[in-house]
mmCIF file of C-alpha atoms in Angstrom:
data_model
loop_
_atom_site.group_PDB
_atom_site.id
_atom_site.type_symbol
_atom_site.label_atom_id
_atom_site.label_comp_id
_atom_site.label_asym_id
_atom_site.label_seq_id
_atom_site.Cartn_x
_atom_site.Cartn_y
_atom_site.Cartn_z
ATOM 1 C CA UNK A 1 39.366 7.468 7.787
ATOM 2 C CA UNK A 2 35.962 5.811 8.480
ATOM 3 C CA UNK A 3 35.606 2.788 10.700
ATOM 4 C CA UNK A 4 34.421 -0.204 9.074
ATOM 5 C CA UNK A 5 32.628 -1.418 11.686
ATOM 6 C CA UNK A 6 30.951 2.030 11.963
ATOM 7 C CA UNK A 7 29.057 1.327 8.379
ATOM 8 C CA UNK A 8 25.813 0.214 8.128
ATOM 9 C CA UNK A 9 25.459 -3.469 8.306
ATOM 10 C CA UNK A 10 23.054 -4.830 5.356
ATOM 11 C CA UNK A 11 19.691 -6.499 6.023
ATOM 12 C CA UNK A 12 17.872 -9.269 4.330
ATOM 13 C CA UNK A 13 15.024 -8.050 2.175
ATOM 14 C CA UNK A 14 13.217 -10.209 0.238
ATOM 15 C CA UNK A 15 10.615 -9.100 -3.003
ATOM 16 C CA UNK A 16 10.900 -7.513 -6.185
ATOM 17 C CA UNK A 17 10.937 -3.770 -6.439
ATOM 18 C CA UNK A 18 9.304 -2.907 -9.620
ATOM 19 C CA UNK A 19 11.191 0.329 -10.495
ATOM 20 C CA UNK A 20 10.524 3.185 -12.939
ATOM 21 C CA UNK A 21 13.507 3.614 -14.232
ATOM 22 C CA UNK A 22 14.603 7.292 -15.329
ATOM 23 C CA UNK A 23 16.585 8.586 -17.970
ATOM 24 C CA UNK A 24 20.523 9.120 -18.112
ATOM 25 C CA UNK A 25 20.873 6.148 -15.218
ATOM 26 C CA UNK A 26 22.199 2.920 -16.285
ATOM 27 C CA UNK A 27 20.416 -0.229 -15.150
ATOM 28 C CA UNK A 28 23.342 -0.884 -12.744
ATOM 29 C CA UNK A 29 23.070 2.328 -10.985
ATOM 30 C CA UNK A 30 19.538 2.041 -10.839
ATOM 31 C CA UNK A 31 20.043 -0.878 -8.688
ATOM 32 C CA UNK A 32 22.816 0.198 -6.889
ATOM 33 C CA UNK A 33 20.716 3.454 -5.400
ATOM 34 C CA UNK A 34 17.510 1.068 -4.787
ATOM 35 C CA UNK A 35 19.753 -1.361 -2.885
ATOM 36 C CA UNK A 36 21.044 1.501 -0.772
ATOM 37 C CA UNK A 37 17.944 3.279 0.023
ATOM 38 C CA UNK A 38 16.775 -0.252 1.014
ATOM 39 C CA UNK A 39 19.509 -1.185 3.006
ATOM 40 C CA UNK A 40 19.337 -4.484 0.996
ATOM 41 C CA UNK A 41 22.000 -7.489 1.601
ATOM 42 C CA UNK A 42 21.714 -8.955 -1.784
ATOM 43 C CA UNK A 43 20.133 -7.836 -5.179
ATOM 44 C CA UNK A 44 19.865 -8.077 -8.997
ATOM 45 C CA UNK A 45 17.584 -6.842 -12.026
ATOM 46 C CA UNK A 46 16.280 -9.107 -14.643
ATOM 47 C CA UNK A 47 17.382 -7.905 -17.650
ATOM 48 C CA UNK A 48 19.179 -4.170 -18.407
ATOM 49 C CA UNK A 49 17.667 -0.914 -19.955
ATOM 50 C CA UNK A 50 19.694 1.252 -22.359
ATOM 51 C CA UNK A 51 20.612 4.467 -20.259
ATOM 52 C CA UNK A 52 18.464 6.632 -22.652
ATOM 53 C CA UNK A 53 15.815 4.646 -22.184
ATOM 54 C CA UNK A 54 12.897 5.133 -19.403
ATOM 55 C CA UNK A 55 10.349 2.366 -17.465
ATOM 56 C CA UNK A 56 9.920 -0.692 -15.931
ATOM 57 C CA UNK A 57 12.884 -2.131 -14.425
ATOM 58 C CA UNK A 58 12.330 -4.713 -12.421
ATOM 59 C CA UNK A 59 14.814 -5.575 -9.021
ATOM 60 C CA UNK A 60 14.923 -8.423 -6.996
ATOM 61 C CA UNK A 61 15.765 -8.710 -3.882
ATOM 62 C CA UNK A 62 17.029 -11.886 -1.436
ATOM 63 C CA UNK A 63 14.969 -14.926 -2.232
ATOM 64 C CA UNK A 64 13.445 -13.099 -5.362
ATOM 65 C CA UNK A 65 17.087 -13.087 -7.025
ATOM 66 C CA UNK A 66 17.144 -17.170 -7.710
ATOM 67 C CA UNK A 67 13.821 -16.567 -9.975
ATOM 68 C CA UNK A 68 15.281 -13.326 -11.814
ATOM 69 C CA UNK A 69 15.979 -15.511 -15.398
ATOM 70 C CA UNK A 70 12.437 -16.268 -15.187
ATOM 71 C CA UNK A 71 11.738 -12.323 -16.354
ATOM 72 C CA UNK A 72 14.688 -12.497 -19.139
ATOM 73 C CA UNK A 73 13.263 -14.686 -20.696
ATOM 74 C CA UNK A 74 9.550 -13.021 -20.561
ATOM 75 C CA UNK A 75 8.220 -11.145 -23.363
ATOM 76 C CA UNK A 76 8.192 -7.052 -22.940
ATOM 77 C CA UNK A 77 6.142 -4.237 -24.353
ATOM 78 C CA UNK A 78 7.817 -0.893 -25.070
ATOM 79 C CA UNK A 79 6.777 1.869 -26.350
ATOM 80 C CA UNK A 80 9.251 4.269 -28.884
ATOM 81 C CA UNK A 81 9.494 6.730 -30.747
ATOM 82 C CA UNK A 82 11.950 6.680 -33.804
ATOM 83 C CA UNK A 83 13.196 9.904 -35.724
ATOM 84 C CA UNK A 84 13.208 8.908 -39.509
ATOM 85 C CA UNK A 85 15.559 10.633 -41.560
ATOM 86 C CA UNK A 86 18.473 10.282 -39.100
ATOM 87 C CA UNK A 87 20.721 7.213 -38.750
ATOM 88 C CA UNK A 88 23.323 7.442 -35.970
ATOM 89 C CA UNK A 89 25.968 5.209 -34.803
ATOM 90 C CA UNK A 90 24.626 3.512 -31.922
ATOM 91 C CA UNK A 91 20.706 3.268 -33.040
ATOM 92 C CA UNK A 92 19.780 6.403 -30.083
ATOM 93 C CA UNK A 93 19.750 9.486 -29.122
ATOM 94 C CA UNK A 94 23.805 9.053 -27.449
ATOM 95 C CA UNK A 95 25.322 8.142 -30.922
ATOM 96 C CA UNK A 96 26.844 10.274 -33.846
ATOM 97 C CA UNK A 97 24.692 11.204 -36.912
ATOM 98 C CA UNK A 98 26.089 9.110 -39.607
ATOM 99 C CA UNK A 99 23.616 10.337 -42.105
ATOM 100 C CA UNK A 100 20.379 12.602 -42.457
ATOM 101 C CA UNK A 101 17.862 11.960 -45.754
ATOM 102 C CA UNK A 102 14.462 13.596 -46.570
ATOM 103 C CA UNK A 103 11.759 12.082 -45.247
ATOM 104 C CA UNK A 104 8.931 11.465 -47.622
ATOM 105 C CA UNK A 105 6.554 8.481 -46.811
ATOM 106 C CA UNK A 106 2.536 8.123 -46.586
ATOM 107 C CA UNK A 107 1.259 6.804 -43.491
ATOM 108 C CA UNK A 108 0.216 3.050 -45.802
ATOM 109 C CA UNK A 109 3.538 3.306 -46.696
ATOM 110 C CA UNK A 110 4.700 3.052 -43.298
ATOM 111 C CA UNK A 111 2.025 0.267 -42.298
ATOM 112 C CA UNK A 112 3.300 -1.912 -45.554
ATOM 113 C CA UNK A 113 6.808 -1.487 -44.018
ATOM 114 C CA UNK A 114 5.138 -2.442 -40.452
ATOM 115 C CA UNK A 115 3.613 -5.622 -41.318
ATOM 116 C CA UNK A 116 7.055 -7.056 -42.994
ATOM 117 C CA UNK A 117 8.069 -6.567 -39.230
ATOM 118 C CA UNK A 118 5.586 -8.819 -37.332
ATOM 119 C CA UNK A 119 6.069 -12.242 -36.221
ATOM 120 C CA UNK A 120 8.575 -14.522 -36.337
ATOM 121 C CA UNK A 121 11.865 -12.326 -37.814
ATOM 122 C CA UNK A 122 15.653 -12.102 -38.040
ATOM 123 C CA UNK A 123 17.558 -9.522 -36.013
ATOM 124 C CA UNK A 124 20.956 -8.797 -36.512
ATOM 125 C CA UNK A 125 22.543 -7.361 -32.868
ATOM 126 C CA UNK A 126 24.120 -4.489 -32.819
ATOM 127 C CA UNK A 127 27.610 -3.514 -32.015
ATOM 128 C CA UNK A 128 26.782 -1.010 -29.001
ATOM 129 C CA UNK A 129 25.530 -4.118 -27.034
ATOM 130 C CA UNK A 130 26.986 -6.169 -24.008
ATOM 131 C CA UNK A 131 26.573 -8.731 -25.733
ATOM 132 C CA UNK A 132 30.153 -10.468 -25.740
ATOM 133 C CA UNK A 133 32.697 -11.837 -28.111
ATOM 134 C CA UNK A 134 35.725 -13.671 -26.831
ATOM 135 C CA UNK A 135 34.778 -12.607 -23.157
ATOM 136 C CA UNK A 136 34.402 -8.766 -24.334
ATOM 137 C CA UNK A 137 31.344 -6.794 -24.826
ATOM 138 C CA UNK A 138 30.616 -5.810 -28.206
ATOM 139 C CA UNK A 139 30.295 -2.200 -26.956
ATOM 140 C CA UNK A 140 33.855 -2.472 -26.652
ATOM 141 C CA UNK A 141 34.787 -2.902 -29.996
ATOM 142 C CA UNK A 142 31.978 -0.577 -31.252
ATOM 143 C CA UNK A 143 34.202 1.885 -29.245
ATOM 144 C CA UNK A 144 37.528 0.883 -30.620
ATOM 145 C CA UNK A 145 35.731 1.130 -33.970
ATOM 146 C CA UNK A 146 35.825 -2.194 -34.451
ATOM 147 C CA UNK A 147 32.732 -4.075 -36.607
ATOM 148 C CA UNK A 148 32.792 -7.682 -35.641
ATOM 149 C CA UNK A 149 30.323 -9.683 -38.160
ATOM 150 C CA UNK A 150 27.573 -11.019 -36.043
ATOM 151 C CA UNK A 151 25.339 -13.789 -36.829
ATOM 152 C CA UNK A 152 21.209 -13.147 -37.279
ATOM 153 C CA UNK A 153 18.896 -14.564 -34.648
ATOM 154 C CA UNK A 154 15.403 -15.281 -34.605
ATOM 155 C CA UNK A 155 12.793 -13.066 -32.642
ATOM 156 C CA UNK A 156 9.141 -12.774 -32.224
ATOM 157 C CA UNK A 157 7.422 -9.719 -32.840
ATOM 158 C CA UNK A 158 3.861 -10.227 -31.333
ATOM 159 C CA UNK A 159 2.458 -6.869 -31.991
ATOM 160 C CA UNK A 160 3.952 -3.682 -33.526
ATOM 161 C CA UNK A 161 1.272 -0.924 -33.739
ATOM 162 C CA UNK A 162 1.455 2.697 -35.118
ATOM 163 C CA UNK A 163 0.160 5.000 -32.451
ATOM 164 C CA UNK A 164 1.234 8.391 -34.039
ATOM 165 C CA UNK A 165 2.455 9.675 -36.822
ATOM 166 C CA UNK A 166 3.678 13.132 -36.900
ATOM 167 C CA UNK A 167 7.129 13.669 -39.412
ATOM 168 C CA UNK A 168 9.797 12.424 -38.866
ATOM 169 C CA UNK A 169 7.987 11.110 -34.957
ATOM 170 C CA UNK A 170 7.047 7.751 -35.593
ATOM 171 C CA UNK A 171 5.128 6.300 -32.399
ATOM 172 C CA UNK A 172 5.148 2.349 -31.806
ATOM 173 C CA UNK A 173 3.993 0.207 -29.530
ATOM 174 C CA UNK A 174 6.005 -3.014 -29.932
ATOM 175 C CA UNK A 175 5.354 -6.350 -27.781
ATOM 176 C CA UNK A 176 8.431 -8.525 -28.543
ATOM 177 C CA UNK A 177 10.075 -11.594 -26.969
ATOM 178 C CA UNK A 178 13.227 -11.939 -25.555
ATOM 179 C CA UNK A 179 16.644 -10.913 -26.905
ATOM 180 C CA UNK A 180 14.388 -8.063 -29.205
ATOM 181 C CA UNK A 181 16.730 -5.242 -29.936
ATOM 182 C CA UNK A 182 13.924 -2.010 -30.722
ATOM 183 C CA UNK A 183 17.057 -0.028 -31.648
ATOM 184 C CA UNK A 184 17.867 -2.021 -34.539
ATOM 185 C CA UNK A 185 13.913 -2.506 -34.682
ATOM 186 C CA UNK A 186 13.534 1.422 -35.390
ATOM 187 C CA UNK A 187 16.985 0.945 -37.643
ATOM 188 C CA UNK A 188 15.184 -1.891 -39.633
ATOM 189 C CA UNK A 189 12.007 0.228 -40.357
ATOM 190 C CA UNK A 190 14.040 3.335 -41.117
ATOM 191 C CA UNK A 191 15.878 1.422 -43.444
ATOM 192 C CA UNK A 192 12.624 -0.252 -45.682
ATOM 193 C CA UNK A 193 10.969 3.109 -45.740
ATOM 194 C CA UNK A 194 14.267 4.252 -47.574
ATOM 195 C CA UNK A 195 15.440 6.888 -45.237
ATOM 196 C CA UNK A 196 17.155 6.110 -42.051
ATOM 197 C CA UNK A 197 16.175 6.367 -38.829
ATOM 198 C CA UNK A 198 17.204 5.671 -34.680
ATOM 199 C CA UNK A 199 15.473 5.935 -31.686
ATOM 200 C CA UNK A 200 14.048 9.300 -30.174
ATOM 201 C CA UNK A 201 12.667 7.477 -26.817
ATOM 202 C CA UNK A 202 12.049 4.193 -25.424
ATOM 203 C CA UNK A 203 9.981 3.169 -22.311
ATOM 204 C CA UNK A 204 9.345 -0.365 -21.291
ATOM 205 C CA UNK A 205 5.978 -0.581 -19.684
ATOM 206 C CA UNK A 206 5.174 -4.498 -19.246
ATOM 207 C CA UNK A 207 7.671 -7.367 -18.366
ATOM 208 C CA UNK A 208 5.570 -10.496 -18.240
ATOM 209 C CA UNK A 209 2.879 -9.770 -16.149
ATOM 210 C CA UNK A 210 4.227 -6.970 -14.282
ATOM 211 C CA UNK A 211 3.328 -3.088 -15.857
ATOM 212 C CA UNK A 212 4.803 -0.337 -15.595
ATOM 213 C CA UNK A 213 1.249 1.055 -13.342
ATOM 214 C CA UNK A 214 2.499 -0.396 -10.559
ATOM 215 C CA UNK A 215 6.181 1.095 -10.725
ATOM 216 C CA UNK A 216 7.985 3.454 -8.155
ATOM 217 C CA UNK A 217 10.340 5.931 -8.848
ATOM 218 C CA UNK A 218 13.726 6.213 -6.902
ATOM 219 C CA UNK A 219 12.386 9.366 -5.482
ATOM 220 C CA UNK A 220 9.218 8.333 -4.351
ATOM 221 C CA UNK A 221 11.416 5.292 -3.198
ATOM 222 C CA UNK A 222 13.347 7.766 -0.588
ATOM 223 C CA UNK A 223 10.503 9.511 -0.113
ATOM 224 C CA UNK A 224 9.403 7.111 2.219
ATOM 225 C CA UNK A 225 10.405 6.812 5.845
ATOM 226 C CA UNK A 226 13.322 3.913 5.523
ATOM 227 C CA UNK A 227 12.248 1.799 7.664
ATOM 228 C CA UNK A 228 9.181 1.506 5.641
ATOM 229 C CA UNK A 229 10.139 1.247 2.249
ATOM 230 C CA UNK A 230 10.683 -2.760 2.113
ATOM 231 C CA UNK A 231 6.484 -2.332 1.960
ATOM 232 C CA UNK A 232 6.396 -1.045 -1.458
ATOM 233 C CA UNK A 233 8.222 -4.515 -2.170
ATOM 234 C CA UNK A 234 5.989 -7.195 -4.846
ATOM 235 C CA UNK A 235 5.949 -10.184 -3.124
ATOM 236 C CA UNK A 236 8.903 -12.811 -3.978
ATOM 237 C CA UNK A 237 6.216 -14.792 -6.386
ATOM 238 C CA UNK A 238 5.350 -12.056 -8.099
ATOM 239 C CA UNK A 239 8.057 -13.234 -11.174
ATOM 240 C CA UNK A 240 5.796 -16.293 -11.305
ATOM 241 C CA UNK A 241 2.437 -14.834 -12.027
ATOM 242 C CA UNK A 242 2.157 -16.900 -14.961
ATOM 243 C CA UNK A 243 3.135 -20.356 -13.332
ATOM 244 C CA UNK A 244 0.658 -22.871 -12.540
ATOM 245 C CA UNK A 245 0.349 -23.775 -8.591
ATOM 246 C CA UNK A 246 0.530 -26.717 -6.937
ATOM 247 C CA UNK A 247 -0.258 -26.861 -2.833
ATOM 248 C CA UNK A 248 1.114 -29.206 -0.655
ATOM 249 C CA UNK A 249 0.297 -30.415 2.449
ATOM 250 C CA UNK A 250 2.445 -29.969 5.852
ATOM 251 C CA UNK A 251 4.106 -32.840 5.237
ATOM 252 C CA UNK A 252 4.885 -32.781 2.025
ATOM 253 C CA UNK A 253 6.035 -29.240 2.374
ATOM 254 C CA UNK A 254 8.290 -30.714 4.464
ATOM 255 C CA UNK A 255 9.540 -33.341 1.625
ATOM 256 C CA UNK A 256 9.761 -31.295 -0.984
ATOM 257 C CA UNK A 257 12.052 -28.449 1.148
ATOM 258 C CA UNK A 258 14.674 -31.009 2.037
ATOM 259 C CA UNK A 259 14.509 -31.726 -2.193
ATOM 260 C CA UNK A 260 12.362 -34.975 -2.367
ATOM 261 C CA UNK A 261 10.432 -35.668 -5.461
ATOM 262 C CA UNK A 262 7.107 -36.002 -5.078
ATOM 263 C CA UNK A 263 5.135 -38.367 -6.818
ATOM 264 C CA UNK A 264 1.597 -36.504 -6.724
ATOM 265 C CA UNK A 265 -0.592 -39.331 -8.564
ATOM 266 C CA UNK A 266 -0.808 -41.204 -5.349
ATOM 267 C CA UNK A 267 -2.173 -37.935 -3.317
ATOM 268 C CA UNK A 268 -5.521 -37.526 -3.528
ATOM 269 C CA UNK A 269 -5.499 -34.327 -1.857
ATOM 270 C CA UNK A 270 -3.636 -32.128 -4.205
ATOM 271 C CA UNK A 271 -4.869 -30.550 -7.295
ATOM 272 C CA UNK A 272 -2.581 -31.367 -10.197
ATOM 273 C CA UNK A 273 -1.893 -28.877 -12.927
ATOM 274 C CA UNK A 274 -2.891 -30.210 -16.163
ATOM 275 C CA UNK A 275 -0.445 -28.964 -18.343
ATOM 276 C CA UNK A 276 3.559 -30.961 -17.283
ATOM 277 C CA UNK A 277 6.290 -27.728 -17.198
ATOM 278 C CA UNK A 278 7.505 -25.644 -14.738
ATOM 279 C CA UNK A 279 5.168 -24.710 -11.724
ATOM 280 C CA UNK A 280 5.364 -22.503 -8.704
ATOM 281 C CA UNK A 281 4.879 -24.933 -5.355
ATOM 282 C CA UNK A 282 3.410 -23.647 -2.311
ATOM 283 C CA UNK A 283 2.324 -24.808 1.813
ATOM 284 C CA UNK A 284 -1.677 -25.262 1.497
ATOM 285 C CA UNK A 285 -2.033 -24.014 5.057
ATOM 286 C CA UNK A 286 -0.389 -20.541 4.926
ATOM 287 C CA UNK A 287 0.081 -19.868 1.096
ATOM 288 C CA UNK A 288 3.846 -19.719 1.478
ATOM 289 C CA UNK A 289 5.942 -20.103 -1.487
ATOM 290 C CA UNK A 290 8.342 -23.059 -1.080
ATOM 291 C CA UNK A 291 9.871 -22.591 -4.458
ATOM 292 C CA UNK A 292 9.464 -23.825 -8.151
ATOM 293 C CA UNK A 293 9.516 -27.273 -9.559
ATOM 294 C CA UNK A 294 9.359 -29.506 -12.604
ATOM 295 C CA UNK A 295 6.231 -31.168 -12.538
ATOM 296 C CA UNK A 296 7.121 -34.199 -14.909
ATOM 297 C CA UNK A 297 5.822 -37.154 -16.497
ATOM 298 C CA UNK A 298 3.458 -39.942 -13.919
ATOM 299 C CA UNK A 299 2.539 -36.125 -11.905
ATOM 300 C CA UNK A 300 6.317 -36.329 -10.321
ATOM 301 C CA UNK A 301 6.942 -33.479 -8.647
ATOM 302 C CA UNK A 302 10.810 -32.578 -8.886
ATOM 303 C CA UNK A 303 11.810 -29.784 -7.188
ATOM 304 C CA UNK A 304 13.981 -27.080 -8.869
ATOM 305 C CA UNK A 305 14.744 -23.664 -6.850
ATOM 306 C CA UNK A 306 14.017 -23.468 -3.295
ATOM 307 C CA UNK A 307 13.074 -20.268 -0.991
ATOM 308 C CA UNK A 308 14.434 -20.389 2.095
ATOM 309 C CA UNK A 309 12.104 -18.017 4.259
ATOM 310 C CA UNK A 310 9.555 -19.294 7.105
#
C-alpha cells in the first residue's frame, strides 16, 4: 500500500498549454496526462475534441482556468476530410456503416452544394454528443439506441473551402462559430450531393487567435526536463488576444483588485477603449494582468474576473 503522504504534492502553474492533440485520446485524457507531466494543481480545456479527431486543444492552467469560456465561445477552423458514399452511425470513422451509395458528382456540383452551406445556417445536433437531455448525455441514448428529437440551432459558417478533391476524399477547410458540429457538417453535404457521407479526419488548427503552429505534443511535452516544462506555457492572457486593454495606474490597480468600479472619464491618464464590451485590464508599470472587466456606459470600469498572481 502506498503512503499518501509519500505522493507528489501538486504545484500551482499558471498559463495555457496549447496542445496538439493526437488521435484515439479523448479530450479528458489529454488533460489528465498534461496535468501530470506538469505537476499542475488545477486545470481545464476550453472546449472537447472528438477522440478521432487530431489538433489544437487548448489547456488552462491555475489563473488561466477562470477565462477558459472565453475560447468556447471563439470561432475555430478545422480542417476534414469526409468519405462520400458512406453514412455511418455516429458521423466518423468509430461508427457502423449504415449505408454505402455510388458516388457520382462533378467537382461544380460539389461547390453548388458548398455554397448552400455558408453563413448563417441550421444544424441539427447529433445523437453521439454530450450534449444532455434530462441531465444525460445524448451519447447515452445514442448507445441505448435511443433517437431523442432534437431541436435545430443556428450557426455561422464563415468560410467553407474545397481544398481537394480526389473520390470519394473530399478536403475542407471550414471556419465556423461556436456550437458547429463538422460531423453533421460532412453528413449535411453528403446528404445534398445525394450520396451519403461521414468524416474520414478532422484537425482543429485555430481557436480564436491561437493556431495550431504554436502547439506541443504530449511527447515533446515529456520530452522536456520537468522542471522546465511550465516554460512552454502561453501566458495566462493569451485567451484574451482579442480584448481591448485598458492600463491602470498603481493605485487604481489597487482599486480595481479589491473589486471597485472605476469611473475612467475623470482620469486623464488612461487610454480608454473606444468600443464599451468586455476588456482585458492590466498594471501600467509592469504589464501585469489584473483580470477582465466590463467597461460600461460614462467609461465605468466594472470589474468582472480577477487574477490573483503578483
Amino acid at each position: 500500500m502506498v503512503n499518501s503522504s509519500s505522493k507528489k504534492k501538486r504545484v500551482a502553474v499558471h498559463g495555457v498549454l496549447l496542445l496538439d492533440k493526437p488521435a484515439g485520446l479523448s479530450s479528458n485524457d489529454a488533460l489528465g496526462k498534461a496535468k501530470w507531466l506538469l505537476n499542475a494543481a488545477k486545470a481545464g480545456h476550453t472546449g472537447t475534441l472528438d477522440p478521432f479527431a487530431t489538433g489544437l486543444l487548448p489547456l488552462c492552467f491555475g489563473e488561466a482556468t477562470k477565462f477558459a469560456q472565453d475560447l468556447l465561445d471563439a470561432d475555430k477552423t478545422y480542417e476534414t476530410v469526409v468519405h462520400l458514399g458512406v453514412k455511418t452511425n455516429t458521423g466518423d470513422t468509430e461508427g457502423d456503416v449504415l449505408e454505402a451509395r455510388p458516388v457520382d458528382v462533378t467537382l461544380t456540383q460539389i461547390e453548388e452544394v458548398l455554397q448552400q452551406f455558408r453563413g448563417d445556417i441550421e444544424q441539427v445536433p447529433p445523437m453521439h454528443s454530450a450534449l444532455k437531455r434530462d441531465g444525460k448525455p445524448l451519447y447515452e441514448y445514442a448507445r441505448a439506441g435511443i433517437t431523442l428529437e432534437r431541436e435545430a440551432r443556428q450557426i455561422t459558417i464563415h468560410q467553407l473551402d474545397l481544398i481537394a478533391y480526389e473520390a470519394p476524399m473530399l478536403t475542407l477547410r471550414v471556419r465556423c462559430s461556436k456550437g458547429t458540429y463538422i460531423r453533421v457538417l460532412g453528413e449535411d453535404i453528403g446528404a445534398a450531393l445525394g450520396c451519403g457521407a461521414h468524416l474520414n479526419a478532422l484537425r482543429r488548427v485555430t481557436v480564436g487567435g491561437l493556431t495550431i503552429a504554436e502547439a506541443k505534443t504530449i511527447e515533446q511535452l515529456s520530452e522536456v526536463e520537468a522542471d522546465a516544462r511550465a516554460a512552454l506555457l502561453a501566458p495566462v492572457d493569451a485567451l484574451l488576444s482579442s480584448f481591448a486593454k485598458v492600463e491602470l495606474t498603481d493605485e487604481l490597480s489597487s482599486r480595481f483588485r479589491n473589486g471597485q468600479r472605476l469611473a475612467l472619464g475623470k482620469e486623464a491618464a488612461i487610454n480608454i477603449p473606444a468600443i464599451k464590451g468586455r476588456v482585458a485590464v492590466y498594471r501600467k508599470t509592469d504589464g501585469m494582468l489584473l483580470g477582465t472587466a466590463q467597461l460600461q456606459a460614462y467609461d465605468i470600469l466594472a470589474p468582472e474576473r480577477l487574477v490573483a498572481l503578483g
